[in-house]
């Protein structure tokens, strides 16, 4: 934290901090929503459209390299679905009447790496690979990119390195995609990373460096080491615009899915979206894209563990990456490994200032209750982090009914979309352990 900021002074200015410190679940509503113009100088929607095009170019390669994507023609995408039984389960936990339609966005089921990181992480690897191949006159934009699966390309990419710092899932995405293309990949893993994720990467020939400290340290070390090697591209989860663009493509795809399902989003039929937030890139990119498409008719909320509310803290105080949850005395210890981040991305926080409706916190015990419920009711397995999204409607209907009034929204007509962010790579043994967990 910057030397001149005192926690006592912040506590006076932001009384909600006291609740954060005492690990109460809170809902923070963003008063800056709609106030400042979006930062077009920092990031333009053009980059999202380019990302969509690039992913289309790569689809023929993805299809041959990952046969599980044949049905989706090499496009890495997940479904939306209704979860009626979960809707009742959520309703039972709301003090006010839960109203509206409930949908699940199934990113726990994304092909290749089984989490939302299959959007941003894989996209940045493909973008770098394309740049290298084009610069070296090995590839043309008009080519059939299935060529990239040939040995000669594998040998070419093998001269280059990729590095990333991760709590687990970003490492999986970069490692699986990078290794498939032929890159030498190093993943700097924080202490939260689950053993099976490290093992899976090592089996794929990825170098895994383990740290006894948290995510911020793993990223910092990775960034430092990568800077020493000009042949190494560092995928910077805290600052990368390519990652952000890759995540944002999800919004274009969701628009089509909602349209195809005859779900209207307009002033009378608002869309509420709840996303689990770690450093911010995944939920931030998706939110940026959705705001561009739906404007005032979409309402975006981020969920974070009570021990790791870094985005809430950074955005509410306006200090972004200058303050960490440790400054409040929080541990950043959570079973939601994908969300175990103590310091939020400043780039994302700034981008979210005019966009985000709010942030809420959720207890780890809820994540496991929700995991069991959705498993028993709908036979869907989502990893702990993803359940931070399930708490969104509960937080809003219990603490934020004023939000509907302020925004002149009738909850009866709303669609609530829970963005499930991870799960299908979790091995059976680990699933059973999670599902049996006493909470
Ligand atoms: C990484 C991750 C998130 C959050 O994404 P950030 O970009 O870190 O905010 C949420 N859920 C899961 C399962 C993740 O792996």
Tab-separated table of C-alpha atoms and ligand atoms in Angstrom:
chain	number	residue	atom	x	y	z
A	1	UNK	CA	0.000	0.000	0.000
A	2	UNK	CA	1.170	3.541	-0.709
A	3	UNK	CA	2.868	4.933	2.393
A	4	UNK	CA	0.567	7.926	2.766
A	5	UNK	CA	-2.677	5.924	3.012
A	6	UNK	CA	-3.875	4.970	6.445
A	7	UNK	CA	-6.374	2.185	6.978
A	8	UNK	CA	-7.999	4.171	9.805
A	9	UNK	CA	-8.690	7.047	7.488
A	10	UNK	CA	-10.118	4.682	4.857
A	11	UNK	CA	-12.353	3.097	7.498
A	12	UNK	CA	-13.854	6.520	8.228
A	13	UNK	CA	-14.423	7.268	4.589
A	14	UNK	CA	-15.757	3.809	3.676
A	15	UNK	CA	-17.684	2.266	6.577
A	16	UNK	CA	-18.261	-0.904	4.496
A	17	UNK	CA	-14.569	-1.726	5.047
A	18	UNK	CA	-15.387	-2.628	8.625
A	19	UNK	CA	-17.728	-5.357	7.417
A	20	UNK	CA	-15.076	-6.571	4.989
A	21	UNK	CA	-12.573	-6.722	7.845
A	22	UNK	CA	-14.936	-8.742	9.992
A	23	UNK	CA	-15.606	-11.151	7.089
A	24	UNK	CA	-19.301	-10.286	6.792
A	25	UNK	CA	-20.826	-10.848	3.378
A	26	UNK	CA	-21.416	-7.452	1.788
A	27	UNK	CA	-22.891	-5.931	-1.342
A	28	UNK	CA	-21.208	-2.776	-2.612
A	29	UNK	CA	-22.993	-0.725	-5.249
A	30	UNK	CA	-20.812	1.302	-7.581
A	31	UNK	CA	-21.729	4.984	-7.469
A	32	UNK	CA	-19.535	5.747	-10.456
A	33	UNK	CA	-21.570	3.582	-12.809
A	34	UNK	CA	-22.452	5.544	-15.921
A	35	UNK	CA	-20.467	8.595	-14.781
A	36	UNK	CA	-17.169	8.528	-16.606
A	37	UNK	CA	-16.750	7.782	-20.259
A	38	UNK	CA	-15.293	4.360	-20.977
A	39	UNK	CA	-11.555	4.459	-21.488
A	40	UNK	CA	-11.455	4.167	-25.260
A	41	UNK	CA	-7.864	5.387	-25.281
A	42	UNK	CA	-6.862	2.393	-23.150
A	43	UNK	CA	-8.817	-0.218	-25.016
A	44	UNK	CA	-11.095	-0.127	-28.033
A	45	UNK	CA	-13.965	-2.425	-28.988
A	46	UNK	CA	-12.185	-2.898	-32.312
A	47	UNK	CA	-9.800	-5.224	-30.496
A	48	UNK	CA	-12.725	-7.440	-29.506
A	49	UNK	CA	-13.977	-7.667	-33.075
A	50	UNK	CA	-10.436	-8.470	-34.227
A	51	UNK	CA	-10.219	-11.173	-31.572
A	52	UNK	CA	-13.440	-12.723	-32.841
A	53	UNK	CA	-12.029	-12.744	-36.389
A	54	UNK	CA	-8.749	-14.224	-35.217
A	55	UNK	CA	-10.526	-17.021	-33.339
A	56	UNK	CA	-12.479	-17.747	-36.522
A	57	UNK	CA	-9.212	-17.983	-38.501
A	58	UNK	CA	-7.838	-20.435	-35.952
A	59	UNK	CA	-10.972	-22.595	-35.836
A	60	UNK	CA	-9.725	-25.042	-38.483
A	61	UNK	CA	-6.522	-25.562	-36.474
A	62	UNK	CA	-8.385	-25.948	-33.169
A	63	UNK	CA	-10.641	-28.536	-34.779
A	64	UNK	CA	-7.760	-30.774	-35.829
A	65	UNK	CA	-5.601	-30.193	-32.750
A	66	UNK	CA	-8.481	-30.735	-30.299
A	67	UNK	CA	-10.967	-33.227	-31.776
A	68	UNK	CA	-13.411	-32.534	-28.929
A	69	UNK	CA	-14.165	-29.263	-30.734
A	70	UNK	CA	-15.241	-30.894	-34.022
A	71	UNK	CA	-18.938	-30.496	-33.206
A	72	UNK	CA	-18.491	-26.775	-32.524
A	73	UNK	CA	-16.332	-26.429	-35.689
A	74	UNK	CA	-13.245	-25.447	-33.705
A	75	UNK	CA	-14.991	-22.643	-31.847
A	76	UNK	CA	-14.401	-22.800	-28.101
A	77	UNK	CA	-17.806	-21.980	-26.647
A	78	UNK	CA	-20.206	-23.107	-23.922
A	79	UNK	CA	-24.001	-23.305	-23.765
A	80	UNK	CA	-26.521	-21.374	-21.758
A	81	UNK	CA	-29.159	-23.416	-19.969
A	82	UNK	CA	-32.008	-23.082	-17.536
A	83	UNK	CA	-31.534	-24.457	-14.025
A	84	UNK	CA	-35.068	-24.563	-12.607
A	85	UNK	CA	-34.296	-26.606	-9.492
A	86	UNK	CA	-31.403	-24.285	-8.593
A	87	UNK	CA	-33.740	-21.371	-9.053
A	88	UNK	CA	-35.871	-22.723	-6.192
A	89	UNK	CA	-32.762	-23.345	-4.102
A	90	UNK	CA	-31.661	-19.743	-4.593
A	91	UNK	CA	-35.167	-18.430	-3.934
A	92	UNK	CA	-35.201	-20.242	-0.605
A	93	UNK	CA	-32.122	-18.229	0.403
A	94	UNK	CA	-33.520	-14.821	-0.553
A	95	UNK	CA	-35.443	-12.744	1.996
A	96	UNK	CA	-37.248	-10.814	-0.709
A	97	UNK	CA	-39.085	-12.736	-3.399
A	98	UNK	CA	-36.639	-13.807	-6.054
A	99	UNK	CA	-38.142	-12.798	-9.377
A	100	UNK	CA	-37.153	-13.356	-12.976
A	101	UNK	CA	-35.698	-16.057	-15.154
A	102	UNK	CA	-32.507	-17.859	-14.121
A	103	UNK	CA	-29.860	-19.043	-16.587
A	104	UNK	CA	-26.449	-20.658	-16.281
A	105	UNK	CA	-23.594	-19.821	-18.661
A	106	UNK	CA	-21.662	-23.076	-18.763
A	107	UNK	CA	-18.009	-22.022	-18.934
A	108	UNK	CA	-17.273	-24.876	-16.497
A	109	UNK	CA	-17.831	-26.972	-19.611
A	110	UNK	CA	-15.614	-25.084	-22.077
A	111	UNK	CA	-13.562	-27.478	-24.197
A	112	UNK	CA	-9.748	-27.778	-24.003
A	113	UNK	CA	-9.186	-26.353	-20.522
A	114	UNK	CA	-12.530	-26.440	-18.703
A	115	UNK	CA	-12.668	-22.881	-17.420
A	116	UNK	CA	-13.248	-19.289	-18.462
A	117	UNK	CA	-9.453	-19.115	-19.062
A	118	UNK	CA	-10.050	-21.079	-22.255
A	119	UNK	CA	-11.270	-17.742	-23.622
A	120	UNK	CA	-8.570	-15.186	-22.758
A	121	UNK	CA	-5.626	-17.482	-22.117
A	122	UNK	CA	-5.940	-19.547	-25.270
A	123	UNK	CA	-6.659	-16.434	-27.316
A	124	UNK	CA	-3.432	-14.727	-26.268
A	125	UNK	CA	-1.371	-17.818	-27.127
A	126	UNK	CA	-2.979	-17.996	-30.583
A	127	UNK	CA	-2.430	-14.282	-31.169
A	128	UNK	CA	1.265	-14.591	-30.340
A	129	UNK	CA	1.634	-17.707	-32.498
A	130	UNK	CA	-0.006	-15.937	-35.432
A	131	UNK	CA	2.251	-12.893	-35.072
A	132	UNK	CA	5.363	-15.081	-35.073
A	133	UNK	CA	4.261	-17.182	-38.034
A	134	UNK	CA	3.234	-14.144	-40.116
A	135	UNK	CA	6.383	-12.145	-39.310
A	136	UNK	CA	8.500	-15.097	-40.398
A	137	UNK	CA	6.536	-15.544	-43.637
A	138	UNK	CA	5.385	-19.011	-42.665
A	139	UNK	CA	1.697	-18.190	-42.708
A	140	UNK	CA	-0.754	-15.926	-44.496
A	141	UNK	CA	-4.052	-14.643	-43.072
A	142	UNK	CA	-5.863	-16.356	-45.969
A	143	UNK	CA	-4.301	-19.780	-45.282
A	144	UNK	CA	-6.131	-22.716	-43.809
A	145	UNK	CA	-4.709	-22.561	-40.284
A	146	UNK	CA	-5.015	-26.346	-39.917
A	147	UNK	CA	-1.469	-26.183	-41.343
A	148	UNK	CA	-0.280	-25.086	-37.908
A	149	UNK	CA	-0.704	-28.679	-36.791
A	150	UNK	CA	2.207	-29.754	-39.030
A	151	UNK	CA	5.571	-30.778	-37.560
A	152	UNK	CA	7.419	-27.895	-39.173
A	153	UNK	CA	5.341	-25.398	-37.229
A	154	UNK	CA	5.810	-27.352	-34.033
A	155	UNK	CA	9.580	-27.109	-34.512
A	156	UNK	CA	9.358	-23.414	-35.333
A	157	UNK	CA	7.319	-22.540	-32.217
A	158	UNK	CA	9.626	-24.687	-30.127
A	159	UNK	CA	12.287	-21.985	-30.454
A	160	UNK	CA	10.032	-19.664	-28.428
A	161	UNK	CA	8.913	-19.573	-24.847
A	162	UNK	CA	5.699	-18.659	-23.094
A	163	UNK	CA	5.509	-17.817	-19.409
A	164	UNK	CA	2.640	-17.029	-17.073
A	165	UNK	CA	1.907	-16.582	-13.372
A	166	UNK	CA	-1.275	-18.278	-12.204
A	167	UNK	CA	-3.405	-19.678	-9.396
A	168	UNK	CA	-4.020	-22.661	-11.672
A	169	UNK	CA	-6.541	-22.311	-14.458
A	170	UNK	CA	-4.738	-19.686	-16.521
A	171	UNK	CA	-1.634	-21.885	-16.289
A	172	UNK	CA	-3.694	-24.840	-17.564
A	173	UNK	CA	-4.986	-22.899	-20.565
A	174	UNK	CA	-1.632	-21.444	-21.546
A	175	UNK	CA	0.156	-24.738	-20.857
A	176	UNK	CA	-2.234	-26.948	-22.824
A	177	UNK	CA	-2.533	-24.616	-25.816
A	178	UNK	CA	1.125	-23.536	-25.806
A	179	UNK	CA	2.480	-27.081	-25.561
A	180	UNK	CA	0.128	-28.257	-28.325
A	181	UNK	CA	1.537	-25.657	-30.719
A	182	UNK	CA	5.098	-26.560	-29.715
A	183	UNK	CA	6.067	-23.682	-27.424
A	184	UNK	CA	8.252	-24.176	-24.387
A	185	UNK	CA	5.969	-23.138	-21.550
A	186	UNK	CA	6.792	-22.135	-17.978
A	187	UNK	CA	3.991	-21.683	-15.463
A	188	UNK	CA	4.712	-19.870	-12.202
A	189	UNK	CA	2.167	-21.308	-9.765
A	190	UNK	CA	1.017	-19.677	-6.549
A	191	UNK	CA	0.685	-21.722	-3.369
A	192	UNK	CA	-3.100	-21.980	-3.890
A	193	UNK	CA	-2.760	-24.014	-7.072
A	194	UNK	CA	-4.194	-27.502	-6.744
A	195	UNK	CA	-1.780	-30.437	-7.048
A	196	UNK	CA	-3.691	-32.033	-9.940
A	197	UNK	CA	-3.312	-28.886	-12.056
A	198	UNK	CA	0.468	-28.906	-11.608
A	199	UNK	CA	0.654	-32.627	-12.343
A	200	UNK	CA	-1.440	-32.358	-15.490
A	201	UNK	CA	0.810	-29.608	-16.822
A	202	UNK	CA	3.995	-31.528	-16.083
A	203	UNK	CA	2.557	-34.497	-17.974
A	204	UNK	CA	2.234	-32.209	-20.985
A	205	UNK	CA	5.883	-31.211	-20.764
A	206	UNK	CA	5.210	-27.813	-19.185
A	207	UNK	CA	7.719	-26.497	-16.663
A	208	UNK	CA	5.919	-25.709	-13.399
A	209	UNK	CA	7.657	-23.491	-10.844
A	210	UNK	CA	5.984	-23.502	-7.443
A	211	UNK	CA	5.902	-20.630	-4.991
A	212	UNK	CA	5.107	-20.716	-1.305
A	213	UNK	CA	3.475	-17.300	-1.598
A	214	UNK	CA	0.332	-16.070	-3.313
A	215	UNK	CA	-0.649	-15.143	-6.834
A	216	UNK	CA	0.832	-11.613	-6.955
A	217	UNK	CA	4.286	-12.979	-6.141
A	218	UNK	CA	4.049	-15.760	-8.754
A	219	UNK	CA	3.136	-13.186	-11.404
A	220	UNK	CA	5.892	-10.802	-10.350
A	221	UNK	CA	8.562	-13.512	-10.434
A	222	UNK	CA	7.320	-14.819	-13.767
A	223	UNK	CA	7.360	-11.331	-15.248
A	224	UNK	CA	10.908	-10.710	-13.992
A	225	UNK	CA	12.326	-13.967	-15.322
A	226	UNK	CA	10.582	-13.613	-18.685
A	227	UNK	CA	11.960	-10.094	-19.144
A	228	UNK	CA	15.479	-11.564	-19.209
A	229	UNK	CA	14.718	-13.622	-22.312
A	230	UNK	CA	13.817	-11.873	-25.589
A	231	UNK	CA	12.473	-15.179	-26.979
A	232	UNK	CA	9.967	-15.379	-24.132
A	233	UNK	CA	6.446	-13.937	-24.233
A	234	UNK	CA	4.998	-13.271	-20.789
A	235	UNK	CA	1.224	-13.504	-20.502
A	236	UNK	CA	0.470	-10.778	-18.016
A	237	UNK	CA	-2.773	-11.544	-16.208
A	238	UNK	CA	-2.664	-8.169	-14.444
A	239	UNK	CA	-2.252	-5.979	-17.517
A	240	UNK	CA	-2.850	-7.882	-20.745
A	241	UNK	CA	-5.213	-6.355	-23.274
A	242	UNK	CA	-5.107	-9.473	-25.430
A	243	UNK	CA	-6.450	-11.553	-22.558
A	244	UNK	CA	-9.159	-8.945	-21.983
A	245	UNK	CA	-10.132	-8.974	-25.667
A	246	UNK	CA	-10.286	-12.777	-25.711
A	247	UNK	CA	-12.643	-12.804	-22.730
A	248	UNK	CA	-14.780	-10.044	-24.243
A	249	UNK	CA	-15.548	-12.133	-27.355
A	250	UNK	CA	-17.843	-14.133	-25.049
A	251	UNK	CA	-20.267	-11.194	-25.128
A	252	UNK	CA	-20.702	-11.383	-28.911
A	253	UNK	CA	-21.359	-15.102	-28.642
A	254	UNK	CA	-23.803	-14.698	-25.732
A	255	UNK	CA	-25.772	-12.116	-27.657
A	256	UNK	CA	-26.397	-14.675	-30.374
A	257	UNK	CA	-27.235	-17.426	-27.881
A	258	UNK	CA	-29.804	-15.254	-26.086
A	259	UNK	CA	-31.296	-14.209	-29.390
A	260	UNK	CA	-31.534	-17.826	-30.578
A	261	UNK	CA	-33.225	-18.760	-27.301
A	262	UNK	CA	-35.779	-15.954	-27.784
A	263	UNK	CA	-34.619	-14.216	-24.639
A	264	UNK	CA	-35.159	-10.498	-25.026
A	265	UNK	CA	-32.820	-7.969	-23.468
A	266	UNK	CA	-34.148	-4.409	-23.551
A	267	UNK	CA	-35.201	-1.628	-21.190
A	268	UNK	CA	-38.225	-3.638	-20.048
A	269	UNK	CA	-36.323	-6.938	-19.894
A	270	UNK	CA	-32.968	-6.242	-18.220
A	271	UNK	CA	-30.149	-8.771	-18.034
A	272	UNK	CA	-28.353	-9.283	-14.705
A	273	UNK	CA	-24.999	-11.068	-14.902
A	274	UNK	CA	-23.037	-12.437	-11.946
A	275	UNK	CA	-19.358	-13.289	-12.449
A	276	UNK	CA	-16.687	-14.684	-10.092
A	277	UNK	CA	-13.745	-12.280	-9.881
A	278	UNK	CA	-10.065	-12.946	-9.201
A	279	UNK	CA	-7.625	-10.413	-10.620
A	280	UNK	CA	-10.443	-9.156	-12.855
A	281	UNK	CA	-9.501	-9.958	-16.465
A	282	UNK	CA	-12.069	-12.702	-17.104
A	283	UNK	CA	-15.145	-11.057	-15.593
A	284	UNK	CA	-13.894	-7.643	-16.709
A	285	UNK	CA	-13.513	-8.607	-20.341
A	286	UNK	CA	-16.917	-10.307	-20.453
A	287	UNK	CA	-18.529	-7.286	-18.762
A	288	UNK	CA	-16.873	-4.801	-21.084
A	289	UNK	CA	-18.226	-6.689	-24.078
A	290	UNK	CA	-21.732	-7.020	-22.629
A	291	UNK	CA	-21.869	-3.313	-21.762
A	292	UNK	CA	-20.905	-2.414	-25.333
A	293	UNK	CA	-23.733	-4.567	-26.639
A	294	UNK	CA	-26.525	-3.966	-24.122
A	295	UNK	CA	-25.682	-0.587	-22.549
A	296	UNK	CA	-27.976	0.340	-19.645
A	297	UNK	CA	-30.000	-2.842	-20.109
A	298	UNK	CA	-27.289	-5.054	-18.615
A	299	UNK	CA	-26.370	-5.017	-14.922
A	300	UNK	CA	-23.032	-6.527	-13.991
A	301	UNK	CA	-21.950	-7.836	-10.590
A	302	UNK	CA	-18.686	-9.470	-9.450
A	303	UNK	CA	-18.485	-12.030	-6.649
A	304	UNK	CA	-15.394	-12.505	-4.470
A	305	UNK	CA	-14.523	-14.614	-1.393
A	306	UNK	CA	-14.775	-12.808	1.963
A	307	UNK	CA	-11.010	-13.315	2.427
A	308	UNK	CA	-10.089	-12.027	-1.076
A	309	UNK	CA	-12.296	-9.063	-2.025
A	310	UNK	CA	-9.551	-7.324	-4.016
A	311	UNK	CA	-11.709	-5.802	-6.772
A	312	UNK	CA	-14.331	-4.512	-4.341
A	313	UNK	CA	-11.552	-2.977	-2.241
A	314	UNK	CA	-9.693	-1.465	-5.199
A	315	UNK	CA	-12.777	-0.031	-6.863
A	316	UNK	CA	-14.523	1.290	-3.769
A	317	UNK	CA	-11.426	3.117	-2.516
A	318	UNK	CA	-10.294	4.055	-6.033
A	319	UNK	CA	-6.845	2.766	-5.044
A	320	UNK	CA	-7.012	-0.260	-7.388
A	321	UNK	CA	-3.657	-2.110	-7.248
A	322	UNK	CA	-2.264	0.225	-4.594
A	323	UNK	CA	-4.171	-1.604	-1.880
A	324	UNK	CA	-4.256	-5.290	-1.040
A	325	UNK	CA	-6.627	-7.377	1.076
A	326	UNK	CA	-3.667	-7.945	3.424
A	327	UNK	CA	-3.769	-4.215	4.252
A	328	UNK	CA	-7.171	-4.896	5.842
A	329	UNK	CA	-5.777	-7.888	7.693
A	330	UNK	CA	-7.463	-10.434	5.420
A	331	UNK	CA	-5.657	-13.696	4.654
A	332	UNK	CA	-6.448	-14.249	0.955
A	333	UNK	CA	-6.962	-17.903	1.949
A	334	UNK	CA	-9.895	-19.483	0.149
A	335	UNK	CA	-10.883	-22.815	-1.371
A	336	UNK	CA	-11.888	-20.820	-4.431
A	337	UNK	CA	-8.365	-21.074	-5.847
A	338	UNK	CA	-9.263	-19.160	-9.022
A	339	UNK	CA	-10.260	-16.174	-6.898
A	340	UNK	CA	-7.361	-16.205	-4.422
A	341	UNK	CA	-6.026	-12.828	-5.507
A	342	UNK	CA	-5.139	-10.115	-2.995
A	343	UNK	CA	-4.545	-7.207	-5.348
A	344	UNK	CA	-6.771	-6.440	-8.334
A	345	UNK	CA	-5.726	-5.404	-11.828
A	346	UNK	CA	-5.635	-1.625	-12.097
A	347	UNK	CA	-6.292	-1.756	-15.835
A	348	UNK	CA	-9.452	-3.789	-15.303
A	349	UNK	CA	-10.581	-1.803	-12.245
A	350	UNK	CA	-10.353	1.441	-14.194
A	351	UNK	CA	-12.202	-0.065	-17.139
A	352	UNK	CA	-14.960	-1.246	-14.779
A	353	UNK	CA	-15.484	2.125	-13.037
A	354	UNK	CA	-18.199	3.353	-15.420
A	355	UNK	CA	-19.528	-0.150	-16.173
A	356	UNK	CA	-19.879	-2.313	-13.080
A	357	UNK	CA	-23.068	-2.264	-10.990
A	358	UNK	CA	-21.375	-3.662	-7.919
A	359	UNK	CA	-19.347	-6.309	-6.091
A	360	UNK	CA	-20.390	-8.680	-3.326
A	361	UNK	CA	-18.571	-11.119	-1.093
A	362	UNK	CA	-19.393	-14.759	-0.414
A	363	UNK	CA	-18.270	-17.242	2.251
A	364	UNK	CA	-16.373	-20.393	1.333
A	365	UNK	CA	-19.012	-22.466	3.161
A	366	UNK	CA	-21.641	-21.213	0.683
A	367	UNK	CA	-19.488	-22.295	-2.266
A	368	UNK	CA	-19.577	-25.894	-1.065
A	369	UNK	CA	-23.291	-25.879	-0.236
A	370	UNK	CA	-24.008	-24.533	-3.679
A	371	UNK	CA	-21.677	-27.112	-5.234
A	372	UNK	CA	-23.589	-29.963	-3.626
A	373	UNK	CA	-26.962	-28.470	-4.481
A	374	UNK	CA	-26.299	-27.987	-8.170
A	375	UNK	CA	-24.682	-31.410	-8.356
A	376	UNK	CA	-27.674	-33.092	-6.733
A	377	UNK	CA	-30.370	-31.003	-8.419
A	378	UNK	CA	-28.972	-30.560	-11.925
A	379	UNK	CA	-26.025	-33.017	-12.159
A	380	UNK	CA	-23.692	-30.143	-12.955
A	381	UNK	CA	-20.212	-30.014	-11.424
A	382	UNK	CA	-18.694	-26.571	-10.945
A	383	UNK	CA	-15.447	-25.915	-9.045
A	384	UNK	CA	-15.562	-23.800	-5.848
A	385	UNK	CA	-14.660	-20.498	-7.565
A	386	UNK	CA	-17.572	-20.765	-9.979
A	387	UNK	CA	-20.091	-20.833	-7.139
A	388	UNK	CA	-19.257	-17.248	-6.260
A	389	UNK	CA	-21.570	-16.433	-9.173
A	390	UNK	CA	-24.460	-18.447	-7.686
A	391	UNK	CA	-24.463	-16.158	-4.648
A	392	UNK	CA	-25.023	-13.087	-6.847
A	393	UNK	CA	-28.834	-13.101	-7.000
A	394	UNK	CA	-28.964	-13.907	-3.265
A	395	UNK	CA	-26.711	-10.933	-2.444
A	396	UNK	CA	-28.787	-8.644	-4.644
A	397	UNK	CA	-32.229	-9.719	-3.408
A	398	UNK	CA	-31.118	-9.665	0.226
A	399	UNK	CA	-29.066	-6.480	0.301
A	400	UNK	CA	-29.746	-4.582	-2.876
A	401	UNK	CA	-33.465	-4.205	-3.510
A	402	UNK	CA	-32.844	-0.454	-3.667
A	403	UNK	CA	-30.833	-1.112	-6.825
A	404	UNK	CA	-33.988	-2.063	-8.745
A	405	UNK	CA	-35.685	1.164	-7.708
A	406	UNK	CA	-32.690	3.356	-8.432
A	407	UNK	CA	-32.341	1.872	-11.875
A	408	UNK	CA	-36.095	1.803	-12.570
A	409	UNK	CA	-36.052	-1.907	-13.181
A	410	UNK	CA	-38.877	-4.345	-12.553
A	411	UNK	CA	-37.271	-7.554	-11.237
A	412	UNK	CA	-40.234	-9.605	-12.523
A	413	UNK	CA	-39.040	-9.160	-16.104
A	414	UNK	CA	-35.318	-9.661	-15.452
A	415	UNK	CA	-33.107	-12.465	-16.692
A	416	UNK	CA	-30.411	-13.471	-14.194
A	417	UNK	CA	-27.359	-15.132	-15.701
A	418	UNK	CA	-24.966	-16.999	-13.439
A	419	UNK	CA	-21.591	-17.216	-15.149
A	420	UNK	CA	-20.135	-20.592	-14.177
A	421	UNK	CA	-16.388	-20.315	-14.691
A	422	UNK	CA	-14.783	-23.682	-14.152
A	423	UNK	CA	-15.123	-27.371	-13.381
A	424	UNK	CA	-14.933	-29.986	-16.105
A	425	UNK	CA	-11.172	-30.595	-15.745
A	426	UNK	CA	-11.422	-31.374	-12.023
A	427	UNK	CA	-10.498	-35.087	-11.611
A	428	UNK	CA	-13.110	-37.463	-10.187
A	429	UNK	CA	-11.212	-38.006	-6.930
A	430	UNK	CA	-10.962	-34.283	-6.260
A	431	UNK	CA	-14.663	-33.845	-7.085
A	432	UNK	CA	-15.643	-36.477	-4.523
A	433	UNK	CA	-13.459	-34.792	-1.929
A	434	UNK	CA	-15.098	-31.424	-2.628
A	435	UNK	CA	-18.602	-32.863	-2.581
A	436	UNK	CA	-18.008	-34.636	0.733
A	437	UNK	CA	-16.525	-31.590	2.384
A	438	UNK	CA	-18.174	-30.697	5.717
A	439	UNK	CA	-19.230	-27.066	5.814
B	1	LIG	C1	-9.529	-17.198	-13.104
B	1	LIG	C2	-10.853	-17.631	-12.667
B	1	LIG	C3	-11.837	-16.707	-12.344
B	1	LIG	C4	-11.627	-15.224	-12.320
B	1	LIG	O1	-10.966	-14.662	-13.411
B	1	LIG	P1	-9.971	-13.440	-13.200
B	1	LIG	O2	-9.537	-13.061	-14.543
B	1	LIG	O3	-8.836	-13.919	-12.343
B	1	LIG	O4	-10.751	-12.384	-12.472
B	1	LIG	C5	-13.055	-17.212	-11.959
B	1	LIG	N1	-13.315	-18.532	-11.904
B	1	LIG	C6	-12.401	-19.442	-12.230
B	1	LIG	C7	-12.745	-20.895	-12.156
B	1	LIG	C8	-11.137	-19.021	-12.619
B	1	LIG	O5	-10.227	-19.931	-12.930
